[in-house]
CSV table of C-alpha atoms in Angstrom, one decimal:
chain,number,residue,atom,x,y,z
A,1,UNK,CA,-80.5,-122.2,-19.0
A,2,UNK,CA,-80.7,-119.4,-16.6
A,3,UNK,CA,-77.2,-118.0,-15.7
A,4,UNK,CA,-78.1,-117.9,-12.0
A,5,UNK,CA,-79.2,-121.5,-11.9
A,6,UNK,CA,-75.5,-122.7,-11.6
A,7,UNK,CA,-73.8,-120.0,-9.6
A,8,UNK,CA,-70.6,-122.0,-9.1
A,9,UNK,CA,-70.1,-122.6,-12.8
A,10,UNK,CA,-71.0,-119.0,-13.6
A,11,UNK,CA,-68.3,-117.9,-11.1
A,12,UNK,CA,-65.7,-120.2,-12.7
A,13,UNK,CA,-66.6,-118.8,-16.1
A,14,UNK,CA,-66.3,-115.2,-15.0
A,15,UNK,CA,-63.0,-115.8,-13.3
A,16,UNK,CA,-61.5,-117.2,-16.5
A,17,UNK,CA,-62.4,-114.0,-18.3
A,18,UNK,CA,-61.2,-110.4,-17.9
A,19,UNK,CA,-63.2,-107.5,-16.8
A,20,UNK,CA,-64.6,-107.1,-20.4
A,21,UNK,CA,-65.6,-110.7,-20.8
A,22,UNK,CA,-62.7,-111.8,-23.0
A,23,UNK,CA,-60.5,-114.7,-22.0
A,24,UNK,CA,-57.4,-113.6,-20.0
A,25,UNK,CA,-53.9,-114.4,-21.2
A,26,UNK,CA,-52.8,-117.4,-19.2
A,27,UNK,CA,-49.4,-118.8,-20.2
A,28,UNK,CA,-48.9,-122.5,-20.9
A,29,UNK,CA,-45.3,-123.1,-19.8
A,30,UNK,CA,-44.8,-126.1,-22.1
A,31,UNK,CA,-44.8,-123.9,-25.2
A,32,UNK,CA,-42.0,-121.7,-24.0
A,33,UNK,CA,-39.0,-123.8,-25.3
A,34,UNK,CA,-37.6,-122.8,-28.7
A,35,UNK,CA,-34.5,-123.5,-30.8
A,36,UNK,CA,-31.7,-121.0,-30.8
A,37,UNK,CA,-31.0,-121.5,-34.5
A,38,UNK,CA,-33.2,-122.7,-37.3
A,39,UNK,CA,-32.7,-126.4,-38.1
A,40,UNK,CA,-36.1,-127.0,-39.6
A,41,UNK,CA,-37.5,-125.4,-42.7
A,42,UNK,CA,-41.1,-124.6,-42.0
A,43,UNK,CA,-43.2,-124.3,-45.2
A,44,UNK,CA,-46.6,-122.6,-45.5
A,45,UNK,CA,-47.0,-123.2,-49.3
A,46,UNK,CA,-50.4,-124.8,-49.1
A,47,UNK,CA,-51.8,-122.0,-47.0
A,48,UNK,CA,-50.4,-119.4,-49.4
A,49,UNK,CA,-51.9,-121.2,-52.3
A,50,UNK,CA,-55.3,-121.2,-50.6
A,51,UNK,CA,-55.1,-117.5,-49.9
A,52,UNK,CA,-54.1,-116.8,-53.5
A,53,UNK,CA,-57.1,-118.7,-54.8
A,54,UNK,CA,-59.8,-117.6,-52.5
A,55,UNK,CA,-59.0,-114.3,-50.7
A,56,UNK,CA,-61.0,-111.5,-52.3
A,57,UNK,CA,-59.8,-107.9,-51.3
A,58,UNK,CA,-62.7,-105.6,-51.5
A,59,UNK,CA,-62.9,-102.0,-52.6
A,60,UNK,CA,-64.2,-101.2,-49.1
A,61,UNK,CA,-60.9,-102.2,-47.6
A,62,UNK,CA,-62.2,-105.6,-46.3
A,63,UNK,CA,-60.7,-108.9,-47.4
A,64,UNK,CA,-63.3,-111.6,-47.8
A,65,UNK,CA,-63.0,-115.3,-48.5
A,66,UNK,CA,-64.8,-117.2,-51.3
A,67,UNK,CA,-65.9,-120.1,-49.1
A,68,UNK,CA,-68.6,-121.1,-51.6
A,69,UNK,CA,-65.9,-121.5,-54.3
A,70,UNK,CA,-63.6,-123.8,-52.4
A,71,UNK,CA,-63.4,-127.2,-54.2
A,72,UNK,CA,-62.9,-130.6,-52.6
A,73,UNK,CA,-59.3,-130.8,-53.7
A,74,UNK,CA,-58.4,-127.5,-52.0
A,75,UNK,CA,-60.3,-128.5,-48.8
A,76,UNK,CA,-58.2,-131.6,-48.7
A,77,UNK,CA,-55.0,-129.7,-49.3
A,78,UNK,CA,-55.9,-127.3,-46.5
A,79,UNK,CA,-56.6,-130.2,-44.1
A,80,UNK,CA,-53.3,-131.8,-45.1
A,81,UNK,CA,-51.5,-128.6,-44.3
A,82,UNK,CA,-53.1,-128.4,-40.9
A,83,UNK,CA,-52.1,-132.0,-40.2
A,84,UNK,CA,-48.5,-131.3,-41.3
A,85,UNK,CA,-48.4,-128.4,-38.8
A,86,UNK,CA,-49.7,-130.5,-36.0
A,87,UNK,CA,-47.0,-133.1,-36.7
A,88,UNK,CA,-44.2,-130.5,-36.3
A,89,UNK,CA,-42.4,-130.5,-32.9
A,90,UNK,CA,-42.9,-126.8,-32.0
A,91,UNK,CA,-39.9,-126.8,-29.6
A,92,UNK,CA,-37.5,-127.4,-32.6
A,93,UNK,CA,-38.6,-124.1,-34.2
A,94,UNK,CA,-37.0,-120.8,-33.4
A,95,UNK,CA,-39.1,-118.2,-31.7
A,96,UNK,CA,-39.7,-116.3,-34.9
A,97,UNK,CA,-40.7,-119.5,-36.7
A,98,UNK,CA,-43.1,-120.3,-33.8
A,99,UNK,CA,-44.8,-116.9,-34.2
A,100,UNK,CA,-45.6,-117.7,-37.8
A,101,UNK,CA,-46.5,-121.2,-37.0
A,102,UNK,CA,-49.2,-120.3,-34.4
A,103,UNK,CA,-50.7,-117.4,-36.4
A,104,UNK,CA,-51.0,-119.5,-39.6
A,105,UNK,CA,-52.4,-122.5,-37.7
A,106,UNK,CA,-55.0,-120.2,-36.1
A,107,UNK,CA,-56.0,-118.6,-39.4
A,108,UNK,CA,-56.0,-121.7,-41.5
A,109,UNK,CA,-57.8,-123.6,-38.7
A,110,UNK,CA,-60.5,-120.9,-38.6
A,111,UNK,CA,-61.1,-121.1,-42.3
A,112,UNK,CA,-61.3,-124.9,-42.0
A,113,UNK,CA,-64.0,-124.6,-39.3
A,114,UNK,CA,-66.0,-122.3,-41.6
A,115,UNK,CA,-65.7,-124.7,-44.5
A,116,UNK,CA,-66.9,-127.6,-42.4
A,117,UNK,CA,-70.1,-125.8,-41.5
A,118,UNK,CA,-70.6,-123.6,-44.5
A,119,UNK,CA,-73.1,-122.0,-45.2
A,120,UNK,CA,-73.4,-120.0,-41.9
A,121,UNK,CA,-74.2,-116.4,-41.3
A,122,UNK,CA,-71.6,-116.0,-38.6
A,123,UNK,CA,-68.8,-118.0,-36.9
A,124,UNK,CA,-70.7,-117.5,-33.7
A,125,UNK,CA,-73.4,-119.9,-35.1
A,126,UNK,CA,-70.9,-122.8,-34.9
A,127,UNK,CA,-71.4,-123.7,-31.3
A,128,UNK,CA,-68.9,-126.6,-31.0
A,129,UNK,CA,-67.1,-125.3,-27.9
A,130,UNK,CA,-67.7,-127.3,-24.7
A,131,UNK,CA,-69.7,-126.0,-21.8
A,132,UNK,CA,-73.0,-124.3,-21.1
A,133,UNK,CA,-71.6,-120.9,-21.8
A,134,UNK,CA,-70.0,-121.8,-25.1
A,135,UNK,CA,-70.3,-119.5,-28.1
A,136,UNK,CA,-68.7,-120.3,-31.4
A,137,UNK,CA,-65.9,-122.9,-32.1
A,138,UNK,CA,-63.0,-121.3,-30.2
A,139,UNK,CA,-63.0,-123.6,-27.2
A,140,UNK,CA,-63.2,-126.9,-29.2
A,141,UNK,CA,-60.0,-128.9,-29.0
A,142,UNK,CA,-59.3,-129.1,-32.8
A,143,UNK,CA,-55.5,-129.7,-32.8
A,144,UNK,CA,-53.3,-132.5,-31.5
A,145,UNK,CA,-49.8,-131.0,-31.0
A,146,UNK,CA,-47.0,-132.9,-29.2
A,147,UNK,CA,-49.7,-135.0,-27.5
A,148,UNK,CA,-51.6,-131.9,-26.3
A,149,UNK,CA,-55.1,-131.1,-27.3
A,150,UNK,CA,-55.2,-127.4,-28.4
A,151,UNK,CA,-58.1,-125.1,-29.3
A,152,UNK,CA,-58.2,-121.8,-31.1
A,153,UNK,CA,-58.6,-120.1,-27.7
A,154,UNK,CA,-55.5,-121.9,-26.5
A,155,UNK,CA,-53.5,-120.6,-29.4
A,156,UNK,CA,-54.6,-117.0,-28.8
A,157,UNK,CA,-54.9,-116.7,-25.1
A,158,UNK,CA,-52.5,-119.3,-23.7
A,159,UNK,CA,-49.7,-119.2,-26.2
A,160,UNK,CA,-49.5,-116.1,-28.5
A,161,UNK,CA,-50.7,-113.4,-26.1
A,162,UNK,CA,-48.7,-114.4,-23.0
A,163,UNK,CA,-45.5,-115.4,-24.8
A,164,UNK,CA,-45.2,-112.5,-27.2
A,165,UNK,CA,-47.1,-109.8,-25.3
A,166,UNK,CA,-47.6,-107.8,-28.6
A,167,UNK,CA,-50.9,-106.1,-29.1
A,168,UNK,CA,-50.4,-106.2,-32.9
A,169,UNK,CA,-51.3,-109.9,-32.7
A,170,UNK,CA,-54.9,-108.9,-32.6
A,171,UNK,CA,-54.4,-107.6,-36.2
A,172,UNK,CA,-52.9,-110.9,-37.3
A,173,UNK,CA,-55.5,-113.3,-36.1
A,174,UNK,CA,-58.7,-113.5,-38.2
A,175,UNK,CA,-62.0,-114.7,-36.8
A,176,UNK,CA,-63.8,-114.9,-40.1
A,177,UNK,CA,-65.9,-111.8,-39.4
A,178,UNK,CA,-66.4,-108.5,-41.1
A,179,UNK,CA,-65.5,-106.6,-38.0
A,180,UNK,CA,-62.2,-108.5,-37.6
A,181,UNK,CA,-58.9,-107.3,-38.9
A,182,UNK,CA,-58.2,-108.6,-42.4
A,183,UNK,CA,-56.9,-112.0,-43.3
A,184,UNK,CA,-53.6,-111.1,-44.7
A,185,UNK,CA,-52.8,-111.8,-48.4
A,186,UNK,CA,-49.6,-113.5,-47.4
A,187,UNK,CA,-49.0,-116.4,-45.1
A,188,UNK,CA,-46.9,-115.4,-42.1
A,189,UNK,CA,-43.2,-116.5,-42.0
A,190,UNK,CA,-40.2,-115.9,-39.8
A,191,UNK,CA,-39.0,-113.4,-42.3
A,192,UNK,CA,-42.2,-111.3,-43.0
A,193,UNK,CA,-44.0,-111.4,-39.6
A,194,UNK,CA,-42.8,-108.0,-38.4
A,195,UNK,CA,-43.8,-106.4,-41.7
A,196,UNK,CA,-47.3,-108.1,-41.7
A,197,UNK,CA,-47.9,-107.1,-38.1
A,198,UNK,CA,-47.1,-103.5,-38.8
A,199,UNK,CA,-49.2,-103.5,-42.0
A,200,UNK,CA,-52.1,-105.1,-40.2
A,201,UNK,CA,-52.1,-102.5,-37.5
A,202,UNK,CA,-52.0,-99.6,-39.9
A,203,UNK,CA,-54.7,-101.1,-42.1
A,204,UNK,CA,-57.2,-101.8,-39.3
A,205,UNK,CA,-56.6,-98.6,-37.2
A,206,UNK,CA,-57.2,-96.5,-40.3
A,207,UNK,CA,-60.3,-98.4,-41.5
A,208,UNK,CA,-63.7,-97.2,-40.2
A,209,UNK,CA,-64.3,-100.6,-38.4
A,210,UNK,CA,-61.1,-100.0,-36.5
A,211,UNK,CA,-61.5,-96.3,-35.5
A,212,UNK,CA,-63.4,-93.3,-36.8
A,213,UNK,CA,-64.8,-90.0,-35.5
A,214,UNK,CA,-68.5,-89.4,-36.3
A,215,UNK,CA,-70.4,-86.3,-35.1
A,216,UNK,CA,-67.5,-85.5,-32.8
A,217,UNK,CA,-67.6,-89.0,-31.2
A,218,UNK,CA,-64.7,-91.5,-31.2
A,219,UNK,CA,-66.1,-94.9,-32.2
A,220,UNK,CA,-63.7,-97.8,-32.3
A,221,UNK,CA,-63.7,-101.6,-32.6
A,222,UNK,CA,-64.8,-103.7,-29.6
A,223,UNK,CA,-61.5,-105.5,-29.8
A,224,UNK,CA,-60.0,-102.5,-27.9
A,225,UNK,CA,-62.6,-103.0,-25.2
A,226,UNK,CA,-62.4,-106.8,-25.0
A,227,UNK,CA,-58.5,-106.7,-24.8
A,228,UNK,CA,-58.0,-103.3,-23.3
A,229,UNK,CA,-55.3,-104.7,-21.0
A,230,UNK,CA,-53.2,-105.6,-24.1
A,231,UNK,CA,-53.5,-102.0,-25.4
A,232,UNK,CA,-52.4,-100.3,-22.2
A,233,UNK,CA,-55.4,-100.8,-19.8
A,234,UNK,CA,-57.4,-97.6,-20.2
A,235,UNK,CA,-58.9,-95.2,-22.8
A,236,UNK,CA,-55.9,-92.9,-22.9
A,237,UNK,CA,-53.5,-95.8,-23.6
A,238,UNK,CA,-55.8,-97.2,-26.3
A,239,UNK,CA,-56.0,-93.8,-28.0
A,240,UNK,CA,-52.2,-93.5,-27.8
A,241,UNK,CA,-52.0,-96.9,-29.5
A,242,UNK,CA,-54.3,-95.7,-32.3
A,243,UNK,CA,-52.3,-92.5,-32.7
A,244,UNK,CA,-49.2,-94.5,-33.2
A,245,UNK,CA,-50.6,-96.2,-36.4
A,246,UNK,CA,-53.0,-93.5,-37.5
A,247,UNK,CA,-52.6,-91.7,-40.8
A,248,UNK,CA,-52.5,-87.9,-40.8
A,249,UNK,CA,-56.3,-87.4,-41.1
A,250,UNK,CA,-57.2,-89.7,-38.3
A,251,UNK,CA,-54.2,-88.6,-36.2
A,252,UNK,CA,-55.5,-85.0,-36.2
A,253,UNK,CA,-58.9,-86.2,-35.1
A,254,UNK,CA,-57.3,-88.1,-32.2
A,255,UNK,CA,-55.4,-85.1,-30.9
A,256,UNK,CA,-56.4,-84.0,-27.4
A,257,UNK,CA,-58.9,-86.9,-27.0
A,258,UNK,CA,-58.8,-88.8,-23.7
A,259,UNK,CA,-62.1,-90.7,-23.9
A,260,UNK,CA,-63.6,-93.4,-26.1
A,261,UNK,CA,-67.3,-92.8,-26.8
A,262,UNK,CA,-68.5,-96.0,-28.4
A,263,UNK,CA,-67.5,-99.5,-29.4
A,264,UNK,CA,-68.8,-101.8,-32.2
A,265,UNK,CA,-68.2,-105.0,-34.0
A,266,UNK,CA,-69.8,-106.8,-37.0
A,267,UNK,CA,-69.9,-110.6,-36.5
A,268,UNK,CA,-71.3,-111.3,-40.0
A,269,UNK,CA,-69.2,-113.9,-41.9
A,270,UNK,CA,-66.5,-112.4,-44.1
A,271,UNK,CA,-67.8,-114.3,-47.1
A,272,UNK,CA,-67.2,-113.0,-50.6
A,273,UNK,CA,-70.5,-112.3,-52.4
């Protein structure tokens, strides 16, 4: 279909996205309520078990998933975990529990999508999102939570980003691609979320797919272009963010830089060989 053959629909699609084509953060008010004190114990045991069995940290600093090795029992266990999360009234969780809830639901849900369609070369080949401009599975309403149909896009752009307003969330959510920040070796919890967010930021910023200087040019992940507003809104703010988490070698290369020269992203599936 030609993009200019439906100008009205094209305009609606563009308005839903930011200047760089990524969905804008648009708060869903119904997900704001939370409990003041923890009255529910939220377990992520099944997800941790899956990670322990199938996550493969590589010598190149990239964590891959052994999708081909997942047996039927573990597929069923993962689906049971996702069903259990969907049955949990989110408003009864504390804000810190909710953060772990949404991150784990997103990551486990993404892995489940890949397993349902495996083998695929890229998550972008799974075009289950509705609409003529769909790409990938992110817009598909996969979850039923408190009688509301929720997609992966909803979790990221209508819940996590607008409620927490923390750019480190981009290091926590894994989109099953080589260019994406690593799937963490630990399930998120209310107790470890801050530690994992910090670790994820440091790991990605200091990995070549996050930021690197080649031939005098600063080349960084397209994540910082797609979601530039989350990282301060301009090149200088993004560089300042990178500097905050950079190790000494990269930090020295970032000194006195005010411009980003190139962006890149590898959409190949993060499958273990």
